[in-house]
Amino acid sequence: MWRLIIRNTVARRGRLALTLLAVLLGVAFVTGSLVLTDTSQRLLDDQFRTATAGVDLTVRDAAAFDSAMGVEVERDPLPAEVVDRVRAVPGVAAATPVVRGQGLIGVGGKTIVPAGPSLLLSWEPAPVGPFTLRAGRAPVAEGEVVIDAATARRHRIGLGAEVTVRAERAERLRVVGLAGFGSGEGLPETTVALVALPAAQRLLALGGDFSEVAVVAEDGTDVRRLRSAVSAALGSGYEVSSSRDVAAVGAAAAKTQISSLQVMLLALAAAALLVGAFLIANTFSIVVTQRTRELAVLRAAGATGAQVMRSVLGEALLVGLAASAAGTGLGVACAAGLRDLAGVFGMTLPDGGLVVTPRTFAVAFVVGVGVTVVSAFGPARRAAAVAPVEAMRRSSADHLAGRAGWGRTVAGTVLTALGAAGLSIVLAGPGSVVVLGEAAVSTVVGLALLGPAVTPGLVRLLGRPLGVAGVPGRLARESAARSPRRTSATALALAFGLALVSFTAVLGTSIKESTARSYAETITADYVVESARNEMLGGLPAHVYHHVSELPQVAVASRLRYGHWKDGQSVEALTAVDPVTLPRVTSLHMVAGRLDAVAGGGVVLAANVAKERNLKVGDTLAMTFSRTGVQRLPVVGLLRDRDAQALSTGYVISLDTYERNYREHVDASVFVKVADGVSGADAKRAVERALADAPTAQVRDQAAAVAGRNAMIDQVLGLVTALLMLTVLIALMGITNTLALSIIERTGELGLLRAVGMTGAQMRWMIRGEAVLVAALAIVAGVGLGIAFAAGTVAALGRATEATLTLPVGPLLLVVAVAALAGLLAGLLPARRAAGLDVLTAIATS
Amino acid sequence: MNLILPDVRTDVAALARDVVKIYGRGETAVRALDGATLSIPAGRFTAVMGPSGSGKSTLMHAMAGLDTVDEGQVLIGDTDLGRLSERQRTLLRRDHVGFVFQSFNLVPTLTAAENIVLPLTLAGRRADQAWIDEIVAMLGLGDRLRHRPAELSGGQQQRVAVARALAARPRIVFADEPTGSLDSRTGEALLGFLRHAAHELGQTIVMVTHDAKAAAYADRVAHFADGRVVGVTGDEEK
Ligand SMILES: Nc1ncnc2c1ncn2[C@@H]1O[C@H](COP(=O)(O)OP(=O)(O)OP(=O)(O)O)[C@@H](O)[C@H]1O
Ligand SMILES: [Mg+2]
């Protein structure tokens, strides 16, 4: 039996090749995603472990929360006497004060601005310090610095070179050494400057204070007990944590981001596999149809239905195994490429040796074999149902290629109608995103069922323009309409991919447009100063605001700060504003209460936040701050949602309140209103001059500020679209495959056409026409679905964020054009093959 | 585009001279045609008979421009097929040759009417409606034109195929065992029509058959054996 299956599979390898390729690509995608995320997690783990390897305990200022959801809060520095108190605890072998902060490195008049942090640390030799010297010596004296070897190489900074390190103060320092981190030359997208402790304190304006104390336990001391002892000695104002915990928390926070990338990648891989599954089911069903006669002979010769079914499933198993094996290999090979792709779209992942776990192999094989076998199940059942008498009948591919069944059509109609109803409910108002998801699934399944029934009509309608191409065009149309099940499955696979692409495009554009609109309506400032980097809290040094506000060309300057606070289990963001100057650079609409009331220590909520939390003016809101713990803030006003969106969060407090509850002192934005009688360009130049000592600060007009806000969406949008292209590619292979198989089936007919005088060119046109027609069907269904559900999503989101639907006409037209062109390409190979058929052999085949 | 044949008034519609066709190579090579010579006079109904495997179909294909030959010469009118490219041969077939196969003659997605005018539509030419109507009427297909092949009987399908072969008024029509899959009554009706087409409409027709009764409908019979023509009967009558 197995021998027969293997022989069959090998004999039909040509027909199964594209199926194999589809599964292979899907599996490669899954494998690549897993390998990439595993690798990134391992590297981050290593990174955090290395950072704290030689230290047992870390003493820091106490904070109500820290490092949750990737939020790193700044803590108060520690006074010098803490070190002595720690040293006095029995069991402590060494207590080392450590200073850490942000410090930009400048070389040759230019400041290096990495995408990630620019670290400034006090130098400590191993085991306390995580950095090891690669060249030169440690920075022991004044005026000396060690930088990471990666930065040194990238910017050609050699030993003995002069660099500027700019933190709270700037100093010119000489590079006396180059350091590495663990086995690497540095940290990804990060610059590191290591200086002697006093220099670090001076640069960061800490006076005699430290950031933390690194504690090494005496040999044989129980670290947990020591931790309690140190904690008891210092009191509740300080937090003592084991270094392993600190590393774990840091790694966990970084992993949250990696795992959301993983979810996204795997979801896209699932989409690719789903399209692959369509293609597999379609291929097997065509192959079974073409083998009806052979299967019937087998049945007549005494094979049971179960044996026939097993033989088809066995073939699927072989294809699945081969594809999984090759796909896993390809996936591992492509993981690095995927990392580069993520990098292109602004997602930096650590670089290092790939991690391939047994789980990755297991998942790849289960998914690859599973998808193939499950997809082949339907065709296998149909194969088993072939009656022995079919052997005698003149098998008409027509009737087996599948007219739509009654039950199927009814079920499809009902499901599609339900989906449409769900979508309308969401569009009309009350529905939620959950309803929308259900509607989407219902519609897709419904259309898959309904496909064969509506395809002939649709194809003839869409194919009408093909009529001008004469007989070849007409034949192309008829051929597509003749096997509706096949055509609809092929088109639907592509439609699914196109729907995802257009959904992403429409949704992304709508969100971006809404952001732009609400920003433009709310912010009336002429310019805004923001950091060029996407720091979580903005990252503008406080002095920027002071310099800018003192300029004679500036009428008003007003600044925003962001902060994190804890709300039960989740971390939320808030915006701190100056209630006096803000109204002069914005046009805010209060729904209730007054904005200037925040000066009294209250909070203004976005209207939808208030509704969600069931709060009104006069109520209080409990907010947990990292530095001051739980605070009860009176609600003093409600802000229109769109305006809150322009201020980035749904919670607004005053800068004074912020000052009391936060240690952070970086600004997110400084809004600038140009003074009367000063030209915009002059003012901009003046502001830029004032920013000379803040290299990350940028002066932006409205458009640039909006672009900065939307940069993140653009990145995700770009990455998702690029990866969705794989799904579209697999679907296009489906077109090629279906056509190639249908050419095998129609060999006799094609030979006849050639015999009565159809030229090779005409025949190529015919096949390509059919391919384009299938693509057109997919475009209509896919782009239509994508837009419809993006509209639904925007409507559902709109209730929270006032988003409105914006159709990106250009990109959508591009999707349509690319899909049509790709359809043409997909038909090239089958068309060549059809035109190359030998007339006589073709006729003899029938 | 039409391939224009020089319209020379000649008695010979097609000619095969010393044609050799070899299938395969080396040990397994088969000389399907081994010096076959046959001339087809215009306006007459020629039958080709011979044992199975003697090369009749091969010669038909070669003379119809469906296949190339290894040696010798094939002419349609004055055109040497050996000098034509693949594309030119296709156009020649489309415009000047009709062909009826033993079975599977029709494009399943087209109606009978569309199948009949297929060579004309492929050429982008308008059908001569009166001529089509005449053929259709003679073949008794009038009420079947809107049907697709799957809805026609075997005999009806063959008649549609014959109608298509004649539709473009080709110089010559080849039919390879057109009655092979028909019962004798249906077959006789078709043969009668072919003779009628030759005698009344002046259509040159060449037909391969195994059946002596079928051959009796023809004006002349060429006998085939081992890849060559061994004798022609019926020429002396004229
Ligand atoms: N494509 C081919 N490849 C190899 N040999 C072939 C091929 N076509 C025909 N032959 C061989 O050429 C010889 C002539 O075949 P042909 O089909 O012309 O015979 P025929 O006279 O038409 O026979 P029948 O009356 O059975 O149709 C046969 O021996 C046949 O086996
Ligand atoms: Mg023959």
mmCIF file of C-alpha atoms in Angstrom, chain A residues 471-472 474-476 478 482 749 753 758, chain B residues 106-119 121-122 145-152 160 164:
data_model
loop_
_atom_site.group_PDB
_atom_site.id
_atom_site.type_symbol
_atom_site.label_atom_id
_atom_site.label_comp_id
_atom_site.label_asym_id
_atom_site.label_seq_id
_atom_site.Cartn_x
_atom_site.Cartn_y
_atom_site.Cartn_z
ATOM 1 C CA VAL A 471 -12.749 33.795 -29.002
ATOM 2 C CA PRO A 472 -9.706 33.421 -26.749
ATOM 3 C CA ARG A 474 -14.580 34.258 -24.394
ATOM 4 C CA LEU A 475 -13.045 30.838 -23.912
ATOM 5 C CA ALA A 476 -11.022 32.124 -20.969
ATOM 6 C CA GLU A 478 -16.099 30.176 -20.010
ATOM 7 C CA ARG A 482 -17.074 26.065 -16.051
ATOM 8 C CA GLU A 749 -9.521 20.574 -25.982
ATOM 9 C CA LEU A 753 -8.215 24.503 -30.727
ATOM 10 C CA MET A 758 -5.805 28.942 -32.860
ATOM 11 C CA LEU B 106 -15.706 20.082 -30.264
ATOM 12 C CA VAL B 107 -14.823 22.674 -27.657
ATOM 13 C CA PRO B 108 -17.080 21.810 -24.705
ATOM 14 C CA THR B 109 -17.632 25.384 -23.551
ATOM 15 C CA LEU B 110 -18.883 26.636 -26.903
ATOM 16 C CA THR B 111 -22.313 26.021 -28.376
ATOM 17 C CA ALA B 112 -22.722 24.046 -31.582
ATOM 18 C CA ALA B 113 -23.081 27.240 -33.581
ATOM 19 C CA GLU B 114 -19.975 28.726 -32.015
ATOM 20 C CA ASN B 115 -18.036 25.545 -32.669
ATOM 21 C CA ILE B 116 -19.022 25.657 -36.318
ATOM 22 C CA VAL B 117 -17.678 29.163 -36.909
ATOM 23 C CA LEU B 118 -14.680 28.725 -34.576
ATOM 24 C CA PRO B 119 -11.962 28.871 -37.289
ATOM 25 C CA THR B 121 -13.845 33.717 -35.350
ATOM 26 C CA LEU B 122 -10.277 32.799 -34.550
ATOM 27 C CA LEU B 145 -27.282 25.116 -32.703
ATOM 28 C CA ARG B 146 -27.705 26.571 -29.248
ATOM 29 C CA HIS B 147 -26.716 23.411 -27.446
ATOM 30 C CA ARG B 148 -23.357 22.610 -26.024
ATOM 31 C CA PRO B 149 -21.504 19.455 -27.119
ATOM 32 C CA ALA B 150 -22.335 17.608 -23.891
ATOM 33 C CA GLU B 151 -26.036 17.975 -24.810
ATOM 34 C CA LEU B 152 -25.590 16.473 -28.287
ATOM 35 C CA VAL B 160 -21.228 19.688 -36.068
ATOM 36 C CA ARG B 164 -17.057 23.329 -38.837
#
